[in-house]
Coordinates of C-alpha atoms in Angstrom, one line a residue:
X231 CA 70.1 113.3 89.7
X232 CA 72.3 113.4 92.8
X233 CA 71.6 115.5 95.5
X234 CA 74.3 116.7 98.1
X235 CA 73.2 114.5 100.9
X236 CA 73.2 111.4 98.2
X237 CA 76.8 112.4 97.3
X238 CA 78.2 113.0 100.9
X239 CA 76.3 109.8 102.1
X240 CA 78.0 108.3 98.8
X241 CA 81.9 109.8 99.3
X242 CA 81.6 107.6 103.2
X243 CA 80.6 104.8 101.9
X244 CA 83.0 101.3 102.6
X245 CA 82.7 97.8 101.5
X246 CA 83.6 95.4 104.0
X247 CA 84.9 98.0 106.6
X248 CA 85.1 96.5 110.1
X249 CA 85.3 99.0 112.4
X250 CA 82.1 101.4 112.3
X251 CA 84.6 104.5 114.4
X252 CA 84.3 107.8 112.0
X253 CA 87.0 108.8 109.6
X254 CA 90.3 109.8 112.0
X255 CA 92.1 113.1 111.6
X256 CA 94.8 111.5 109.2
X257 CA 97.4 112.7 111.5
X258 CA 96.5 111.2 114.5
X259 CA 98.3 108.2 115.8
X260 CA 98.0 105.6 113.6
X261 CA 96.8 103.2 116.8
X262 CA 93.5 105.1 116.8
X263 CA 92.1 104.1 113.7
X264 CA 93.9 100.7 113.9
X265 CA 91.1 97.4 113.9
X266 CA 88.9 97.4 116.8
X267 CA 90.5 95.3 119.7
X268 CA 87.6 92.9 119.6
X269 CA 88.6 91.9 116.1
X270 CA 92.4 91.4 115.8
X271 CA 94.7 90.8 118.9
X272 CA 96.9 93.1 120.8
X273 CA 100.1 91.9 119.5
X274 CA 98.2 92.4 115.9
X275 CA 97.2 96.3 117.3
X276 CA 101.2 97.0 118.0
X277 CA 102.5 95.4 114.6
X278 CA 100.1 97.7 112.8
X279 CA 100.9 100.6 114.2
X280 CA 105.0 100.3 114.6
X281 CA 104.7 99.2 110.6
X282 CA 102.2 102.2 110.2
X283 CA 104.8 104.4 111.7
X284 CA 107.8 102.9 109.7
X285 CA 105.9 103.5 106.6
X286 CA 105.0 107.2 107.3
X287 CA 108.6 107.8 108.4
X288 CA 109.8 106.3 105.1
X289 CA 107.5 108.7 103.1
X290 CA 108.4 112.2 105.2
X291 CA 112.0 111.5 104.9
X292 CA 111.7 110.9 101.0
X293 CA 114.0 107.6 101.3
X294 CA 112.2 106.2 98.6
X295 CA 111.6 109.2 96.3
X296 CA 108.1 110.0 96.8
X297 CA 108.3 113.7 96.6
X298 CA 110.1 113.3 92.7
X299 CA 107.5 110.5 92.0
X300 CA 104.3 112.9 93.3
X301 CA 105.4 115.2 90.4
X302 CA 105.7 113.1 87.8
X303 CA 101.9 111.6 88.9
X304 CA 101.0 115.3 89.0
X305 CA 101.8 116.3 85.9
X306 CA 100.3 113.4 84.3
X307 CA 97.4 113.3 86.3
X308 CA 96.6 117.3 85.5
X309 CA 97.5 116.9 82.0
X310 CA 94.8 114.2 82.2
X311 CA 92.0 116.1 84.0
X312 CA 92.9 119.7 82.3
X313 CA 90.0 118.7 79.4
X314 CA 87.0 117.2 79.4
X315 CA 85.3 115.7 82.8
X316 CA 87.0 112.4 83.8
X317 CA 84.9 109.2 84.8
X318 CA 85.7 107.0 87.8
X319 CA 89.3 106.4 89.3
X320 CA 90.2 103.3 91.2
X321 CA 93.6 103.5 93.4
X322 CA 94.7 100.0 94.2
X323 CA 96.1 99.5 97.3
X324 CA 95.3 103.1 98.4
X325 CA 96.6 103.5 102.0
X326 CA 95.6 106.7 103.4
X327 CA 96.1 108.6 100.5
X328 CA 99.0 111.4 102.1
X329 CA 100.5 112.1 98.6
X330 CA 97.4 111.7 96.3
X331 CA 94.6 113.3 98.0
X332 CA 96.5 117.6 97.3
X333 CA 96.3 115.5 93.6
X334 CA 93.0 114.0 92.9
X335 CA 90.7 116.6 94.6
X336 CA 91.8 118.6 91.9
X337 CA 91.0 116.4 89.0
X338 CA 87.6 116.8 87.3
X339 CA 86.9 113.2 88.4
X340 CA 83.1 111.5 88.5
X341 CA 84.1 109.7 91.4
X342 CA 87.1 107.9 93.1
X343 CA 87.2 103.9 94.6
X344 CA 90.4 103.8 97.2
X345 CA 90.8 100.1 97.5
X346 CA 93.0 98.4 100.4
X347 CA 93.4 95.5 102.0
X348 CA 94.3 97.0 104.8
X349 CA 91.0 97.9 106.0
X350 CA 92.6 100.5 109.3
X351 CA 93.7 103.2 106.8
X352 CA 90.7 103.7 104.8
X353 CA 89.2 105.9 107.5
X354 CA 92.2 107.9 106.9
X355 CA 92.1 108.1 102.9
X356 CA 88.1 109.4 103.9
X357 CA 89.2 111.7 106.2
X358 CA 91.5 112.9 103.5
X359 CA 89.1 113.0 101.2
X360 CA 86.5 114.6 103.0
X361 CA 84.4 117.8 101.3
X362 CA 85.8 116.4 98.0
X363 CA 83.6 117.4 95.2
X364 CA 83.1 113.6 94.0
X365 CA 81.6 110.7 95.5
X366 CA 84.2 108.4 97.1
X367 CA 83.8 104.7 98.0
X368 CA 86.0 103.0 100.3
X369 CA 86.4 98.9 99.4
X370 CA 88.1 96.9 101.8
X371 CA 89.6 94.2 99.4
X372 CA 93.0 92.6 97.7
X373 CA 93.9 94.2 94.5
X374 CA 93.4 91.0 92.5
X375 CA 90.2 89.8 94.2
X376 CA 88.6 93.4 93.5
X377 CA 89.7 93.6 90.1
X378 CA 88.7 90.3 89.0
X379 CA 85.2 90.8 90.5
X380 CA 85.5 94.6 88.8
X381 CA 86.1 92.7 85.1
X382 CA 83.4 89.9 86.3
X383 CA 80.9 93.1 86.7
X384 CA 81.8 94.5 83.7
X385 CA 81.6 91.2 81.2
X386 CA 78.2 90.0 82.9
X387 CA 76.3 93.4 82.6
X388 CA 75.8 96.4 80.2
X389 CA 78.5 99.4 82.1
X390 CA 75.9 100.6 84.5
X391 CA 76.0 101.5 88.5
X392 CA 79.3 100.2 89.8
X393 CA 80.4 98.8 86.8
X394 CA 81.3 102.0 84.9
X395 CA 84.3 102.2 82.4
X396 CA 87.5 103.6 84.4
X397 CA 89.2 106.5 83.4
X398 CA 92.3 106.1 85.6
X399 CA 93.3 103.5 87.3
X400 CA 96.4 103.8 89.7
X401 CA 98.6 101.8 91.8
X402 CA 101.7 102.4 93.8
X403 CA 104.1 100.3 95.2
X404 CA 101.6 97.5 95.4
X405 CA 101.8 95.0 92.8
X406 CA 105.5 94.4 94.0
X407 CA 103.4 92.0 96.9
X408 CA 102.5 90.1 93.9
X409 CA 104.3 87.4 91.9
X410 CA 104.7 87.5 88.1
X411 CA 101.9 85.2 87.5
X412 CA 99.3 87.4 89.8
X413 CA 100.4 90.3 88.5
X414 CA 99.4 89.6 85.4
X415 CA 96.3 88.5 86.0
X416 CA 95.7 91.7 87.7
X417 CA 97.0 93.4 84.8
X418 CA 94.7 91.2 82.3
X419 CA 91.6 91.9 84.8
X420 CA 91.7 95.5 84.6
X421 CA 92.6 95.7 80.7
X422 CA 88.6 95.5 80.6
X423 CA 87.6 97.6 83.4
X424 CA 89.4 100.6 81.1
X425 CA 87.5 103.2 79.2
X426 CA 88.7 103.4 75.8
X427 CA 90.9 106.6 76.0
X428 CA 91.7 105.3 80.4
X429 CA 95.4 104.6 81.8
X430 CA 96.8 102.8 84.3
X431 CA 99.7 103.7 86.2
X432 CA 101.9 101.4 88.3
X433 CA 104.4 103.2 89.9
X434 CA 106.0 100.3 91.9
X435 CA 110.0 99.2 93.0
X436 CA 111.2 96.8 89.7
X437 CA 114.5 94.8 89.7
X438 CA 117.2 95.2 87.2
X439 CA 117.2 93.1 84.2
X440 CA 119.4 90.0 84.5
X441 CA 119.4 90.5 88.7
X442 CA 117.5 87.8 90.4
X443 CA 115.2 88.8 93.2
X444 CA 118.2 87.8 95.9
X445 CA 120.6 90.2 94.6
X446 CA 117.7 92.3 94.4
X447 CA 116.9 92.1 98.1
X448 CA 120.4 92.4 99.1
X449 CA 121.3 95.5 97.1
X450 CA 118.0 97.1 98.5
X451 CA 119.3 96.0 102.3
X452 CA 122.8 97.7 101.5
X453 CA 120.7 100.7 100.8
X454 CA 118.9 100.8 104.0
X455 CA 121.6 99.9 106.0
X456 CA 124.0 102.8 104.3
X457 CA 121.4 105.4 103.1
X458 CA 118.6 105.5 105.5
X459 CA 120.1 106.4 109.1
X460 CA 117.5 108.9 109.6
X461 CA 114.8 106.1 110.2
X462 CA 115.9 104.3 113.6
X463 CA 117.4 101.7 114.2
X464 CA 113.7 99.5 114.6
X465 CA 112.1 100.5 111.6
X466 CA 115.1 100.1 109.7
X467 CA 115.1 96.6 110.6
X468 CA 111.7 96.4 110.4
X469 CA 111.2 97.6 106.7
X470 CA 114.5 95.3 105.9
X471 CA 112.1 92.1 107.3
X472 CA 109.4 92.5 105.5
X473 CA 111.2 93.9 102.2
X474 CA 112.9 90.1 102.4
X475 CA 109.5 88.2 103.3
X476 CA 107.1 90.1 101.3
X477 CA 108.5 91.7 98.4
X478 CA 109.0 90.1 94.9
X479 CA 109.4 92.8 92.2
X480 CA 110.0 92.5 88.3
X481 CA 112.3 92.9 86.1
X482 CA 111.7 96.0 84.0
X483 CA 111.9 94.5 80.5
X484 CA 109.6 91.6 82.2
X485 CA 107.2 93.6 83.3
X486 CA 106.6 95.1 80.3
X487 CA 106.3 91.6 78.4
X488 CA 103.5 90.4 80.7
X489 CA 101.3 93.8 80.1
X490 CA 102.2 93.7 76.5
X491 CA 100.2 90.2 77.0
X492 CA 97.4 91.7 78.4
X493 CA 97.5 94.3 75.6
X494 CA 98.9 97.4 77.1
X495 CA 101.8 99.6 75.9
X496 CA 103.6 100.8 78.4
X497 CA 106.1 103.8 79.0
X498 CA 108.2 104.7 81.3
X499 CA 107.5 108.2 83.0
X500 CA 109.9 108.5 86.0
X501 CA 112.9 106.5 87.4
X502 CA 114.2 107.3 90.1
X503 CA 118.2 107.2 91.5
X504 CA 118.5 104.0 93.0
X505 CA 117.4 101.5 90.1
X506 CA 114.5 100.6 91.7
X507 CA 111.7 103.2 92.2
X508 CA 109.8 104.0 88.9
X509 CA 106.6 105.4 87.0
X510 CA 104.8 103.4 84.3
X511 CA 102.5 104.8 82.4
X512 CA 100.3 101.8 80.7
X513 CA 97.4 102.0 78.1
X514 CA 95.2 99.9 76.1
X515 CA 97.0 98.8 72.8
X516 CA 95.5 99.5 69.6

């Protein structure tokens, strides 16, 4: 049985977290609950926070749709919890949960795992998640590394303690980091990890099909450079950097080949203006 102090010691807990400073106010400055000095440099401290600060601006000024996609994940995500209690949910590559967190405390959930490699913004998914009514853990890891070593838990042990069946697994616009081949192993990792009647949803950028990952890249820069004056001039150029070092999305039709492959059928929930911003909605085939 778990008492109150066992949960709230269980919803701070972090794997791998280096900094030991408390959970931040998650709208403080960024550069507060960025990596301790002694661990990262200072050039390292400033990157984080002016990409921190880029990202946030992106999100408040809806340039990439957030606000349409939040209410497609809420109305899937309600329908979901609006029956019997859910297990565990895992978001991959959870940032500091801003969008979620209204979501999720909401859900009839047994617990929640917010994994990030990014180990500076877990503090600020906890703080967000604070007084939730569900144990939280907070795993400082890469998508594929933790979901490989979820399945590895899984196929070595009866489910058990921290190798449950999930309910819901979701990640947004993180697999795009990936290329095809690691995305599907990610996808084939967690086809496993699933409880029977679970779901994952991927909402993530995606190229057109036919259009090669350079027209890709170039349409998306057109777009900044035309559509998203509101961000300055820095984080403009900023976001176009690492959108052309960093990002590598599908095709649609292919993406939906390799999770056939790692038997899931997918659907599309939500697509949004610009032909790149979607919600998939994937579960185990039959």
């Amino acid at each position: 049985m778990t008492t109150p102090n066992d949960q709230a010691a269980a919803s701070q807990a972090t794997t791998r977290q280096p900094s030991q400073r408390s959970a931040a106010d998650p709208d403080q400055d960024p550069e507060l609950t960025a990596p301790a000095a002694s661990n990262v440099s200072r050039g390292s401290l400033e990157l984080f926070t002016r990409s921190w600060q880029a990202y946030r601006h992106v999100v408040d000024l809806d340039l990439m749709e957030h606000r349409a996609l939040t209410r497609a994940l809420e109305a899937l995500l309600l329908e979901r919890g609006g029956g019997a209690p859910l297990g565990w949910m895992a978001d991959l590559g959870c940032g500091d949960l801003g969008l979620l967190a209204p979501i999720l405390r909401r859900l009839p959930l047994a617990g929640l795992i917010g994994v990030d490699a990014t180990a500076a913004v877990l503090p600020l998914a906890a703080a967000r998640m604070e007084g939730s009514p569900f144990p939280c853990q907070w795993i400082d890891s890469d998508l594929l590394d933790w979901s490989e070593a979820r399945r590895a838990q899984r196929e070595s042990e009866p489910p058990g303690p921290g190798s449950e069946p999930l309910s819901l697994v979701s990640c947004l616009f993180a697999l795009h980091h990936l290329d095809d081949s690691n995305k599907q192993r990610v996808l084939e990792a967690l086809r496993p990890c699933l409880a029977p009647d679970g779901c994952l949803l991927v909402a993530d950028v995606f190229r057109g099909d036919g259009e090669d990952r350079q027209a890709y890249i170039q349409r998306y820069l057109q777009r900044i450079a035309s559509q998203w004056q509101e961000l300055p001039a820095a984080e403009r150029q900023l976001v176009g950097d690492h959108l052309s070092a960093s990002d590598f999305p599908a095709e649609r039709e292919r993406f939906r080949q390799l999770a056939a492959a790692a038997g899931w059928q997918s659907h599309w929930l939500w697509n949004g203006r610009h032909g790149a911003e979607a919600l998939l909605l994937l579960e185990p085939s039959p």
